[in-house]
Amino acid sequence: MREKLINLYGLLNFFTFGFVLVLIGPLIPVIEKNYVVNHSLVGFSLSLGSISFLIASLLFGYLLERFNAFILVVSAGLIFTSGVFLLFMMNSFLFFIFGYIMMNFGGAAIEVCIPFLIGVSGEGKKAKKLNILHSAFAIGAVISPILSSIILKYTNFWKSPFGIAFLISLIPFFLLIFIKDNIKKVHGEYLKEKAPLRGSINFSLVILILALSFYVSYEMNFSSWISVFLHEVRNFEISKSAIFPSFLWMGLFLGRLFLAKTPEKLGYKRWLTIVVSLSLVFSSLTVFLSNTIFSTSFLVFLTGLFYATTYPTIQAIIIEKYKKNKGIALSLASSITSLFSGGASYLIGFFGQYFGIFFGFLLILMFNTTELIIILNLKEKNS
């Protein structure tokens, strides 16, 4: 029972985080127009969010190895919810930056705490559980662009999705009443056995972190910039282009839901090689052949379908590989990933501002190609 409640709490938090994080992308054209900023400044602000994500990931990974996990979980939720509230109340681009930084800080803490708790709860393979967990993130990411598109088309209240997100972010707090003792128990059992940090940070972990980093660099930036790409390069209306991240995340949701067991059946490396290769194919087709709403919707959906299981599968390898120091391994993975993603956001925004967003999107394809090369050199054997 305790394991199921922790899983449910994780699903609710990941749903909310996905809802808010992906909401930013469709609103970029509106934010730029209302606050008179350009792609470069938006890319810079996204990078600041990634730096905040990095700091929180390192901090909470360290704290999970030493302090009360329940307090850390509550702190993560409070910071995240406060950031969402600031985004709802923003009246300037500076307000947006502060809200985005806080939201990312809390989101990073959630992304470290929840997989950590799943990793120390129960036995057996973790890929299926993590795929289902990330499917909740994906369904939140599906809903928010659709909601944003409807609001942009029929109203002037473009910030109202953040208000809805704020209300949703309050729901998981009620579940904490029932799982407080459960969290303390599983965390206490984990802390009984200490293991030296030396030996945990090795070449194998570096390869896994690089694979995760390049994946997030192309996945999140594809989601963040696809609406801008379709509006500026393909001349889609803002209200129509705003909905396309939903097609991406619908693919991510269905892929994580229905393919959750496949990585364990085929083997992690073989499965990663297949899906990373196919994601490169369909993201490339999206960039070069996105001429109509129907064809673009189909290609974006297939891109998301093959993006779907990459992150949870790599995360499962890390969790299963490190019996101790899971918090440190997960925090290093999340923090370095955010650093790469932030740098990628800035580069794409820079290229988009000075050379056109089409060339910014070519960087996304380069990141996908780089990750494929890393996966091909991945060694599955645990050390």
Short mmCIF file of C-alpha atoms in Angstrom, two decimals, residues 46 161 374:
data_model
loop_
_atom_site.label_atom_id
_atom_site.label_comp_id
_atom_site.label_asym_id
_atom_site.label_seq_id
_atom_site.Cartn_x
_atom_site.Cartn_y
_atom_site.Cartn_z
CA LEU A 46 14.95 29.65 -20.41
CA PRO A 161 -3.65 28.69 -17.80
CA ILE A 374 26.44 7.97 -27.41
#
